[in-house]
Every structure is written in C-alpha cells, then in structure tokens.
Amino acid sequence: MRVLVTGGAGYIGSHTLLELMAQGHEVCVVDNFSNSSPVVLDRVRSLSNGTVISVEADIRDRAALDDVMDSFAPEAVIHFAGLKAVGESAVKPIDYYDVNITGTLCLLAAMDRVGCTRIIFSSSATVYGEPVYLPYDEAHPLAPTSVYGRTKLMAEEIMTDWTSARPEASAVLLRYFNPVGAHPSAQIGEDPSDIPNNLMPFIAQVAVGKRPHLSIFGDDYDTPDGTGLRDYIHVIDLARAHVAALDYAARTTGARPFNIGTGQSYSVRDMVAAFARAAGRDIPVQIAPRRAGDIAAMQADATRAATELGWRATHDLDDMTASTWAWQSANLDGYGTH
Ligand code: NAD
Ligand code: WQD
C-alpha cells in the first residue's frame, strides 16, 4: 500500500517506517521536523535500502498537504504528527489544540479531497484518566486529566464522526501505553530534545553519565514497591501494530479503538533494576515528591488487538532495556542534532 506517514521522522514514526517497508509498503513522510531531524530519515533509508519520500511541511499547511496527496496518492495515512508533552500542554494549550486538533482536521480534509479513506491514529492510554478498574479495556470510561489527553480524545471523536459520514472510511485508533526501546541496529531510537520527561530516556541518560541520578517521583503509591506501575511496550512491537492496523483498515469500515500494550506492568524500581542489568552499571536514584497528575498504576487489556488485529507484543522487558542501552551508548548525543 502507499502509506502517507505524518510525523514519520519522530521516535515511533521512524521505527514504523522500517516495519512498513519490510512488509513491502511504499512510504511518504510529512514532517516539519519540530521535534526531529532529517538525519533520522537518512538512517531509515540506509537501514532499509529503500525509498523514503519526504516532504518538510506542517500538517496545518493545507496547500502543502494537497500537493502531497496529489503527487503521492496515498491509500492510507498513519498520523503520528503532534505535540506530546503532558506538562507542556498545560502551559501551551492553544499550541496543543492547534497542532493536534487543527492539524488532524487539515489532514482529514486533504484526505477527503482525494478520496483517501483509511487512517491509523496515534492515540494514547492517557484518554482513560484515573482508572476506575485495571487493566483498562477499551470500554473503560474516557476522562483524560490533561490538555494533551483531551486533544487525543477529541481527535478520536473527530475521526469517529468522519467515519460516520463516510461509510467506506476506516479509522483505527491505537491507544499506546508506554513506548520504550529502540531498533536492534542501535541506529534509530528516542532522542529527546530537552531534559527527558519520560522515565526510560531519563534512565538511559543517567546510565551514560549525562545526568547524575534519576529522581523517582514518589515511593509511597499503593503499589508493591511504592513506585508507579506502567505497561511498557517495545517500540518495535508498537511499530508492528501499525502494520496490522493497516491490514485491518483495508478490510473494515468505521472507527475502532485498540489498546496497544503488553498487558503486564512494571514499577519504576523494576525499570531501574532491569536497565542496570542491561548496562552492567548502577543507576543512582533519589526519591523525589510525586509528580503532579501522575497516577499509581496503568495496565492494558490488549485482548481486542490480539483478537481483531491479530497483533500481540513479543518483546520483553530485557529487550526493552537492552535495546535502549545499545542505542544510547552508541549515540551519546542521540542524532547529534540538538
Ligand atoms: P515525536 O515527537 O518523536 O514524533 C512526532 C513527530 O511529529 C516529530 O517528528 C515532529 O517533528 C512531527 N510534528 C510535530 N508537529 C508537527 C506538525 N505540526 N506538522 C508536521 N509534523 C509535526 O513523538 P513520538 O513519541 O514518536 O509520538 C508520535 C505520536 O504518538 C504522537 O502523536 C504522540 O502524541 C503519540 N503518542 C506517543 C507516546 C509516547 O510516549 N511516545 C504515547 C502515546 C501516544
Ligand atoms: C513513567 C513512570 C513516573 C520520570 C506519559 C504520558 C502518556 C504517554 C507516555 C503520550 C511514572 C515515573 C518518570 C522520572 C520517575 N505519552 N518517573 N522519574 O507518565 O506514564 O506517561 O508518557 O501519550 O500520555 O502521560 O510516563 O515515562 O513519564 O513515567 O519516577 O524522571 O516513571 O512517575 O510512574 P507516563 P513516564
């Protein structure tokens, strides 16, 4: 299939490009490189030995999107482009609504213009909010607690309304849990432009000596070791979920959400211990106060993805930490572009 990938130079997008090309799909990336670099796409090209068409453009640029739709004529779109920092979304809500909502509207309008009827969307487990029960299944109440989470829920609703108006259209809403890990080549990985917000890239930077210690945000949660529990998912498994979602979109219509997680959860201390094992060195930690807005535990019920997409995670915690360590230790400054 010809697949247009918005945000394809980003962390999850770049890994997904490689999985798509490995399955014979043709790809075209639209990215404004606001949180990535064209260097990433050069690495994807050399790893895949394939063609990655790339267009530097903002997804809110309607004329640029129309040009790409006309020239590439995609049969499906995977929509990664967006802003993703929960804390920042409280400080810059208009930017978040503009990129994540206006951007989605521009994209759907451009798809409509050329009759493209399949979209795979990067949603997030954060649409659920405070757990009423765990593991979350897709029927769990939706009550996001951040601006970021609300943009993801609104975008899901917009795509659902779009499919209601277009009986032939399909929107696959992938609710990612906590993506971590890197490509086995150690040439592609997560490269935060600033101090990492997320646990795994922070631990990785401590392990290579770029930061003195990890602050554990709270050890007094109602969890077995007092630290937060999350469902970490290897980025390669996540990338493969998009390939499965493309096949699903080709044989179904309507909008459907899917949890993309492993169904297992690990604590902050588990992650630190696993990383120390992978790296063969200690990870210094300090206990810090809880981070505002954090919840104690999150875990996916990923049964629906297994049953309907035919997808399940195959990488374990050691794969996640070992691949992150391999990437970070081989690329001390990530792509070296910040
Ligand atoms: P990322 O920042 O690495 O990738 C996003 C890409 O989109 C970047 O290359 C960025 O330059 C591009 N982009 C941003 N705004 C754009 C715009 N206006 N026009 C064109 N391109 C633009 O993030 P990621 O971790 O790869 O996440 C991809 C998607 O998955 C995002 O939508 C994110 O919200 C969602 N998601 C991420 C996580 C996570 O923890 N990483 C979890 C759940 C959902
Ligand atoms: C994991 C655990 C922290 C950093 C966020 C978004 C979510 C999704 C993924 C996009 C928690 C603890 C973290 C640190 C720590 N993104 N921690 N010290 O908060 O589950 O999810 O990223 O959709 O929407 O909310 O992920 O990696 O930030 O935190 O102790 O320096 O690690 O408290 O328990 P989170 P995270």
Tab-separated table of C-alpha atoms and ligand atoms in Angstrom:
chain	number	residue	atom	x	y	z
A	1	MET	CA	0.000	0.000	0.000
A	2	ARG	CA	1.089	3.611	-0.483
A	3	VAL	CA	1.150	4.997	3.063
A	4	LEU	CA	1.492	8.652	3.983
A	5	VAL	CA	3.158	8.937	7.394
A	6	THR	CA	2.770	12.243	9.224
A	7	GLY	CA	5.427	12.747	11.888
A	8	GLY	CA	7.413	9.895	10.325
A	9	ALA	CA	10.768	11.299	11.450
A	10	GLY	CA	9.768	11.047	15.122
A	11	TYR	CA	10.534	8.303	17.615
A	12	ILE	CA	7.639	5.959	16.853
A	13	GLY	CA	7.268	7.052	13.227
A	14	SER	CA	10.856	6.214	12.292
A	15	HIS	CA	10.590	2.674	13.683
A	16	THR	CA	7.259	2.224	11.932
A	17	LEU	CA	8.723	3.275	8.571
A	18	LEU	CA	11.178	0.387	8.777
A	19	GLU	CA	8.440	-2.134	9.612
A	20	LEU	CA	6.220	-0.810	6.811
A	21	MET	CA	9.000	-1.037	4.238
A	22	ALA	CA	9.948	-4.514	5.429
A	23	GLN	CA	6.373	-5.552	4.594
A	24	GLY	CA	6.560	-4.037	1.116
A	25	HIS	CA	4.624	-0.819	1.730
A	26	GLU	CA	5.640	2.409	-0.016
A	27	VAL	CA	6.056	5.358	2.337
A	28	CYS	CA	5.992	9.126	2.138
A	29	VAL	CA	6.727	11.222	5.229
A	30	VAL	CA	5.304	14.650	6.028
A	31	ASP	CA	7.138	16.203	8.969
A	32	ASN	CA	8.025	19.764	9.922
A	33	PHE	CA	10.973	18.460	11.993
A	34	SER	CA	9.824	20.498	15.009
A	35	ASN	CA	10.800	17.565	17.244
A	36	SER	CA	13.045	15.532	14.930
A	37	SER	CA	15.615	15.859	12.189
A	38	PRO	CA	16.009	14.812	8.542
A	39	VAL	CA	19.059	12.807	9.735
A	40	VAL	CA	16.593	10.234	11.093
A	41	LEU	CA	15.201	9.638	7.619
A	42	ASP	CA	18.717	9.203	6.197
A	43	ARG	CA	19.283	6.450	8.761
A	44	VAL	CA	15.954	4.833	7.863
A	45	ARG	CA	16.965	4.939	4.188
A	46	SER	CA	20.321	3.309	4.819
A	47	LEU	CA	18.877	0.639	7.122
A	48	SER	CA	16.081	-0.263	4.708
A	49	ASN	CA	17.931	0.262	1.461
A	50	GLY	CA	14.611	1.658	0.299
A	51	THR	CA	12.949	4.828	-0.868
A	52	VAL	CA	11.544	7.203	1.709
A	53	ILE	CA	9.938	10.194	0.036
A	54	SER	CA	9.930	13.067	2.472
A	55	VAL	CA	8.220	16.429	2.460
A	56	GLU	CA	9.129	19.086	5.006
A	57	ALA	CA	5.776	20.621	5.838
A	58	ASP	CA	3.446	21.407	8.701
A	59	ILE	CA	0.273	19.327	8.753
A	60	ARG	CA	-1.662	22.577	9.163
A	61	ASP	CA	-0.362	23.771	5.771
A	62	ARG	CA	-3.343	22.869	3.591
A	63	ALA	CA	-1.653	23.699	0.281
A	64	ALA	CA	1.356	21.520	1.123
A	65	LEU	CA	-0.911	18.622	2.144
A	66	ASP	CA	-2.917	18.947	-1.079
A	67	ASP	CA	0.312	18.765	-3.085
A	68	VAL	CA	1.423	15.594	-1.273
A	69	MET	CA	-1.985	13.971	-1.693
A	70	ASP	CA	-1.917	14.729	-5.435
A	71	SER	CA	1.642	13.584	-6.038
A	72	PHE	CA	1.786	10.512	-3.750
A	73	ALA	CA	-1.901	9.463	-3.898
A	74	PRO	CA	-1.828	7.562	-0.580
A	75	GLU	CA	-4.110	4.592	0.004
A	76	ALA	CA	-3.819	5.113	3.776
A	77	VAL	CA	-2.449	7.627	6.280
A	78	ILE	CA	-0.684	6.923	9.565
A	79	HIS	CA	-0.993	10.045	11.679
A	80	PHE	CA	1.827	10.430	14.223
A	81	ALA	CA	2.458	14.181	13.915
A	82	GLY	CA	1.584	16.058	17.067
A	83	LEU	CA	2.758	17.559	20.315
A	84	LYS	CA	3.050	15.067	23.153
A	85	ALA	CA	4.321	16.518	26.428
A	86	VAL	CA	1.685	16.362	29.154
A	87	GLY	CA	3.265	19.099	31.322
A	88	GLU	CA	3.872	21.467	28.417
A	89	SER	CA	0.269	21.039	27.259
A	90	ALA	CA	-0.931	22.806	30.429
A	91	VAL	CA	1.348	25.767	29.692
A	92	LYS	CA	0.704	25.977	25.930
A	93	PRO	CA	-2.861	24.704	25.500
A	94	ILE	CA	-3.530	26.688	22.316
A	95	ASP	CA	-0.461	25.236	20.616
A	96	TYR	CA	-1.601	21.733	21.591
A	97	TYR	CA	-5.146	22.227	20.340
A	98	ASP	CA	-3.843	23.858	17.179
A	99	VAL	CA	-1.338	21.182	16.203
A	100	ASN	CA	-3.255	18.157	17.459
A	101	ILE	CA	-6.780	19.228	16.501
A	102	THR	CA	-6.420	21.748	13.649
A	103	GLY	CA	-3.671	19.514	12.250
A	104	THR	CA	-5.985	16.485	12.298
A	105	LEU	CA	-8.800	18.469	10.643
A	106	CYS	CA	-6.480	19.689	7.881
A	107	LEU	CA	-5.301	16.144	7.298
A	108	LEU	CA	-8.821	14.689	7.065
A	109	ALA	CA	-9.884	17.478	4.693
A	110	ALA	CA	-6.879	16.774	2.462
A	111	MET	CA	-7.696	13.040	2.520
A	112	ASP	CA	-11.329	13.764	1.603
A	113	ARG	CA	-10.215	15.845	-1.359
A	114	VAL	CA	-8.500	12.838	-2.959
A	115	GLY	CA	-10.830	10.134	-1.627
A	116	CYS	CA	-8.341	8.564	0.801
A	117	THR	CA	-10.470	6.693	3.347
A	118	ARG	CA	-8.090	4.940	5.769
A	119	ILE	CA	-6.381	6.479	8.767
A	120	ILE	CA	-4.380	4.955	11.626
A	121	PHE	CA	-4.142	7.349	14.555
A	122	SER	CA	-1.615	7.657	17.407
A	123	SER	CA	-3.889	7.880	20.403
A	124	SER	CA	-2.825	7.294	23.962
A	125	ALA	CA	-3.793	5.405	27.100
A	126	THR	CA	-3.976	8.825	28.686
A	127	VAL	CA	-7.522	9.149	27.229
A	128	TYR	CA	-8.733	6.911	30.093
A	129	GLY	CA	-7.612	9.093	33.006
A	130	GLU	CA	-7.818	7.918	36.614
A	131	PRO	CA	-8.515	4.164	36.481
A	132	VAL	CA	-11.995	3.059	37.538
A	133	TYR	CA	-10.669	-0.509	37.135
A	134	LEU	CA	-7.490	-2.113	35.803
A	135	PRO	CA	-6.446	-3.355	33.371
A	136	TYR	CA	-8.147	-0.756	31.202
A	137	ASP	CA	-10.161	-2.261	28.377
A	138	GLU	CA	-11.472	-0.135	25.509
A	139	ALA	CA	-14.855	0.204	27.252
A	140	HIS	CA	-13.283	1.929	30.266
A	141	PRO	CA	-14.694	5.469	30.814
A	142	LEU	CA	-12.781	8.193	28.984
A	143	ALA	CA	-11.771	11.075	31.254
A	144	PRO	CA	-8.364	12.495	30.327
A	145	THR	CA	-6.811	14.699	33.001
A	146	SER	CA	-4.532	16.837	30.793
A	147	VAL	CA	-4.880	19.149	27.817
A	148	TYR	CA	-2.727	16.679	25.880
A	149	GLY	CA	-5.056	13.807	26.755
A	150	ARG	CA	-8.097	15.858	25.788
A	151	THR	CA	-6.592	16.607	22.356
A	152	LYS	CA	-6.163	12.855	21.810
A	153	LEU	CA	-9.754	12.115	22.847
A	154	MET	CA	-11.124	14.951	20.693
A	155	ALA	CA	-9.114	13.742	17.699
A	156	GLU	CA	-10.551	10.235	18.234
A	157	GLU	CA	-14.063	11.730	18.286
A	158	ILE	CA	-13.409	13.761	15.135
A	159	MET	CA	-12.240	10.651	13.290
A	160	THR	CA	-15.224	8.692	14.570
A	161	ASP	CA	-17.600	11.373	13.232
A	162	TRP	CA	-15.660	11.379	9.950
A	163	THR	CA	-16.226	7.635	9.506
A	164	SER	CA	-19.927	8.069	10.343
A	165	ALA	CA	-20.217	10.497	7.444
A	166	ARG	CA	-18.199	8.296	5.055
A	167	PRO	CA	-19.496	4.727	5.084
A	168	GLU	CA	-16.417	3.469	3.210
A	169	ALA	CA	-13.938	5.062	5.657
A	170	SER	CA	-11.918	3.360	8.376
A	171	ALA	CA	-10.164	4.933	11.376
A	172	VAL	CA	-8.027	2.718	13.614
A	173	LEU	CA	-7.426	4.451	16.936
A	174	LEU	CA	-4.332	2.968	18.572
A	175	ARG	CA	-4.123	3.798	22.272
A	176	TYR	CA	-0.451	3.351	23.043
A	177	PHE	CA	0.649	2.608	26.580
A	178	ASN	CA	4.294	3.489	27.401
A	179	PRO	CA	6.534	3.108	24.326
A	180	VAL	CA	10.206	2.386	25.071
A	181	GLY	CA	13.167	0.661	23.429
A	182	ALA	CA	14.992	1.135	20.165
A	183	HIS	CA	15.727	-0.529	16.830
A	184	PRO	CA	18.049	-3.567	17.061
A	185	SER	CA	20.567	-1.810	14.786
A	186	ALA	CA	21.080	0.797	17.562
A	187	GLN	CA	20.889	3.441	14.833
A	188	ILE	CA	17.320	4.566	15.488
A	189	GLY	CA	15.959	5.435	18.907
A	190	GLU	CA	14.364	8.046	21.126
A	191	ASP	CA	16.227	11.347	21.174
A	192	PRO	CA	14.525	13.901	23.430
A	193	SER	CA	15.489	17.457	22.536
A	194	ASP	CA	15.482	18.630	26.141
A	195	ILE	CA	15.540	17.111	29.638
A	196	PRO	CA	13.594	13.865	29.159
A	197	ASN	CA	10.058	13.895	30.576
A	198	ASN	CA	9.738	10.140	30.338
A	199	LEU	CA	11.319	7.510	32.519
A	200	MET	CA	13.264	5.342	30.063
A	201	PRO	CA	15.186	8.084	28.208
A	202	PHE	CA	15.989	9.656	31.582
A	203	ILE	CA	17.404	6.393	32.941
A	204	ALA	CA	19.392	5.969	29.708
A	205	GLN	CA	20.964	9.403	30.126
A	206	VAL	CA	21.870	8.612	33.741
A	207	ALA	CA	23.434	5.330	32.608
A	208	VAL	CA	25.758	7.088	30.131
A	209	GLY	CA	26.688	9.722	32.707
A	210	LYS	CA	24.837	12.670	31.175
A	211	ARG	CA	22.770	13.101	34.334
A	212	PRO	CA	23.871	12.343	37.892
A	213	HIS	CA	20.818	10.435	39.090
A	214	LEU	CA	17.204	9.553	38.395
A	215	SER	CA	14.583	11.223	40.562
A	216	ILE	CA	11.918	8.660	41.415
A	217	PHE	CA	8.673	10.622	41.543
A	218	GLY	CA	7.135	9.136	44.677
A	219	ASP	CA	7.714	5.856	46.506
A	220	ASP	CA	4.538	5.995	48.579
A	221	TYR	CA	1.996	4.846	45.999
A	222	ASP	CA	-0.288	1.933	46.784
A	223	THR	CA	1.812	-0.454	44.675
A	224	PRO	CA	4.027	-3.381	45.739
A	225	ASP	CA	7.221	-1.288	45.989
A	226	GLY	CA	5.562	2.130	46.330
A	227	THR	CA	6.613	3.391	42.867
A	228	GLY	CA	4.401	3.877	39.823
A	229	LEU	CA	3.401	0.897	37.665
A	230	ARG	CA	3.201	1.210	33.863
A	231	ASP	CA	2.648	-1.050	30.869
A	232	TYR	CA	5.844	-0.520	28.840
A	233	ILE	CA	5.686	-1.577	25.194
A	234	HIS	CA	8.696	-2.105	22.930
A	235	VAL	CA	8.646	0.391	20.059
A	236	ILE	CA	9.197	-2.425	17.530
A	237	ASP	CA	6.059	-4.188	18.773
A	238	LEU	CA	4.250	-0.858	18.598
A	239	ALA	CA	5.505	-0.263	15.043
A	240	ARG	CA	4.202	-3.706	14.032
A	241	ALA	CA	0.787	-2.852	15.472
A	242	HIS	CA	0.566	-0.153	12.781
A	243	VAL	CA	1.243	-2.678	10.024
A	244	ALA	CA	-1.507	-4.900	11.456
A	245	ALA	CA	-3.803	-1.873	11.707
A	246	LEU	CA	-3.292	-1.082	8.010
A	247	ASP	CA	-4.453	-4.581	7.069
A	248	TYR	CA	-7.406	-4.217	9.421
A	249	ALA	CA	-8.352	-0.828	7.924
A	250	ALA	CA	-8.321	-2.366	4.456
A	251	ARG	CA	-10.948	-4.970	5.435
A	252	THR	CA	-13.212	-2.934	7.744
A	253	THR	CA	-15.087	0.352	7.946
A	254	GLY	CA	-15.907	2.613	10.885
A	255	ALA	CA	-13.783	3.777	13.811
A	256	ARG	CA	-12.408	1.359	16.384
A	257	PRO	CA	-10.073	1.930	19.371
A	258	PHE	CA	-7.411	-0.623	20.348
A	259	ASN	CA	-5.185	-0.765	23.411
A	260	ILE	CA	-1.576	-1.336	22.399
A	261	GLY	CA	0.303	-2.618	25.414
A	262	THR	CA	1.707	-5.877	26.724
A	263	GLY	CA	-0.831	-6.433	29.498
A	264	GLN	CA	1.994	-6.512	32.051
A	265	SER	CA	3.187	-3.707	34.259
A	266	TYR	CA	6.497	-2.808	35.869
A	267	SER	CA	7.384	-0.345	38.593
A	268	VAL	CA	9.937	2.460	38.373
A	269	ARG	CA	12.249	0.360	40.540
A	270	ASP	CA	11.771	-2.657	38.235
A	271	MET	CA	12.788	-0.480	35.286
A	272	VAL	CA	15.863	0.833	37.062
A	273	ALA	CA	16.948	-2.686	38.041
A	274	ALA	CA	16.383	-4.049	34.519
A	275	PHE	CA	18.321	-1.178	32.989
A	276	ALA	CA	21.207	-1.645	35.424
A	277	ARG	CA	21.329	-5.315	34.378
A	278	ALA	CA	21.375	-4.412	30.677
A	279	ALA	CA	24.024	-1.727	31.086
A	280	GLY	CA	26.118	-3.572	33.647
A	281	ARG	CA	26.304	-0.495	35.846
A	282	ASP	CA	24.492	1.096	38.749
A	283	ILE	CA	21.784	3.688	38.127
A	284	PRO	CA	21.868	6.182	41.021
A	285	VAL	CA	18.396	7.213	42.204
A	286	GLN	CA	16.932	9.730	44.618
A	287	ILE	CA	13.401	9.727	45.938
A	288	ALA	CA	11.556	12.909	44.973
A	289	PRO	CA	7.982	14.073	45.587
A	290	ARG	CA	5.186	12.692	43.432
A	291	ARG	CA	4.846	14.383	40.027
A	292	ALA	CA	1.602	16.355	39.710
A	293	GLY	CA	-1.019	14.487	37.703
A	294	ASP	CA	0.666	11.055	37.939
A	295	ILE	CA	-1.446	8.035	38.705
A	296	ALA	CA	-0.274	4.991	40.648
A	297	ALA	CA	-0.767	2.293	38.055
A	298	MET	CA	-1.739	1.729	34.427
A	299	GLN	CA	-2.087	-1.512	32.539
A	300	ALA	CA	-3.630	-2.530	29.233
A	301	ASP	CA	-6.079	-5.254	28.477
A	302	ALA	CA	-4.828	-5.813	24.920
A	303	THR	CA	-7.195	-8.700	24.140
A	304	ARG	CA	-9.032	-6.800	21.422
A	305	ALA	CA	-5.821	-6.091	19.497
A	306	ALA	CA	-4.936	-9.789	19.665
A	307	THR	CA	-8.372	-10.948	18.541
A	308	GLU	CA	-9.178	-8.377	15.879
A	309	LEU	CA	-5.812	-7.084	14.658
A	310	GLY	CA	-4.002	-10.395	15.115
A	311	TRP	CA	-1.282	-8.456	16.942
A	312	ARG	CA	0.424	-9.094	20.241
A	313	ALA	CA	3.639	-7.875	21.827
A	314	THR	CA	6.582	-10.270	21.617
A	315	HIS	CA	9.411	-8.249	23.212
A	316	ASP	CA	10.042	-8.494	26.944
A	317	LEU	CA	11.457	-6.078	29.487
A	318	ASP	CA	15.046	-7.188	28.856
A	319	ASP	CA	14.618	-6.470	25.112
A	320	MET	CA	13.330	-3.017	26.018
A	321	THR	CA	16.199	-2.091	28.312
A	322	ALA	CA	18.964	-3.783	26.266
A	323	SER	CA	17.927	-2.062	23.026
A	324	THR	CA	17.658	1.318	24.763
A	325	TRP	CA	21.100	0.853	26.269
A	326	ALA	CA	22.580	-0.203	22.903
A	327	TRP	CA	21.094	2.875	21.207
A	328	GLN	CA	22.042	5.362	23.921
A	329	SER	CA	25.563	4.060	24.475
A	330	ALA	CA	26.297	4.061	20.725
A	331	ASN	CA	24.755	7.537	20.278
A	332	LEU	CA	25.668	9.547	23.368
A	333	ASP	CA	24.099	12.680	21.886
A	334	GLY	CA	21.296	10.895	20.067
A	335	TYR	CA	21.259	12.018	16.443
A	336	GLY	CA	23.570	14.885	17.416
A	337	THR	CA	21.164	17.483	16.113
A	338	HIS	CA	20.073	19.370	19.237
B	1	NAD	P1	7.846	12.552	18.328
B	1	NAD	O1	7.784	13.954	18.811
B	1	NAD	O2	9.159	11.850	18.330
B	1	NAD	O3	7.275	12.477	16.836
B	1	NAD	C1	6.294	13.370	16.359
B	1	NAD	C2	6.749	13.886	15.001
B	1	NAD	O4	5.761	14.803	14.505
B	1	NAD	C3	8.076	14.635	15.067
B	1	NAD	O5	8.926	14.177	14.045
B	1	NAD	C4	7.671	16.090	14.846
B	1	NAD	O6	8.694	16.843	14.190
B	1	NAD	C5	6.421	15.951	13.998
B	1	NAD	N1	5.494	17.071	14.104
B	1	NAD	C6	5.073	17.682	15.233
B	1	NAD	N2	4.217	18.677	14.917
B	1	NAD	C7	4.092	18.680	13.561
B	1	NAD	C8	3.352	19.465	12.645
B	1	NAD	N3	2.576	20.474	13.058
B	1	NAD	N4	3.463	19.193	11.334
B	1	NAD	C9	4.269	18.181	10.900
B	1	NAD	N5	4.993	17.409	11.724
B	1	NAD	C10	4.906	17.649	13.043
B	1	NAD	O7	6.760	11.718	19.138
B	1	NAD	P2	6.515	10.150	19.217
B	1	NAD	O8	6.890	9.703	20.568
B	1	NAD	O9	7.064	9.482	18.041
B	1	NAD	O10	4.925	10.146	19.168
B	1	NAD	C11	4.218	10.013	17.946
B	1	NAD	C12	2.738	10.132	18.225
B	1	NAD	O11	2.351	9.155	19.169
B	1	NAD	C13	2.298	11.482	18.801
B	1	NAD	O12	1.067	11.834	18.230
B	1	NAD	C14	2.149	11.190	20.282
B	1	NAD	O13	1.204	12.034	20.883
B	1	NAD	C15	1.648	9.761	20.250
B	1	NAD	N6	1.945	9.013	21.480
B	1	NAD	C16	3.227	8.971	21.937
B	1	NAD	C17	3.509	8.298	23.115
B	1	NAD	C18	4.906	8.287	23.685
B	1	NAD	O14	5.046	8.070	24.888
B	1	NAD	N7	5.959	8.498	22.896
B	1	NAD	C19	2.476	7.652	23.808
B	1	NAD	C20	1.182	7.707	23.306
B	1	NAD	C21	0.931	8.392	22.128
B	2	WQD	C1	6.524	6.522	33.968
B	2	WQD	C2	6.707	6.327	35.464
B	2	WQD	C3	6.622	8.386	36.701
B	2	WQD	C4	10.275	10.126	35.010
B	2	WQD	C5	3.472	9.741	29.777
B	2	WQD	C6	2.240	10.416	29.252
B	2	WQD	C7	1.437	9.451	28.435
B	2	WQD	C8	2.291	8.816	27.351
B	2	WQD	C9	3.555	8.249	27.884
B	2	WQD	C10	1.979	10.129	25.368
B	2	WQD	C11	5.771	7.183	36.306
B	2	WQD	C12	7.994	7.765	36.797
B	2	WQD	C13	9.215	9.283	35.300
B	2	WQD	C14	11.260	10.380	36.011
B	2	WQD	C15	10.053	8.925	37.505
B	2	WQD	N1	2.678	9.758	26.355
B	2	WQD	N2	9.103	8.696	36.517
B	2	WQD	N3	11.109	9.764	37.223
B	2	WQD	O1	3.682	9.448	32.902
B	2	WQD	O2	3.147	7.022	32.397
B	2	WQD	O3	3.073	8.669	30.588
B	2	WQD	O4	4.226	9.235	28.674
B	2	WQD	O5	0.852	9.827	25.073
B	2	WQD	O6	0.391	10.159	27.880
B	2	WQD	O7	1.464	10.858	30.330
B	2	WQD	O8	5.259	8.016	31.505
B	2	WQD	O9	7.690	7.713	31.400
B	2	WQD	O10	6.765	9.924	32.217
B	2	WQD	O11	6.567	7.914	33.647
B	2	WQD	O12	9.976	8.419	38.615
B	2	WQD	O13	12.214	11.154	35.809
B	2	WQD	O14	8.039	6.769	35.805
B	2	WQD	O15	6.256	8.981	37.903
B	2	WQD	O16	5.442	6.426	37.450
B	2	WQD	P1	3.747	8.305	31.988
B	2	WQD	P2	6.636	8.449	32.138
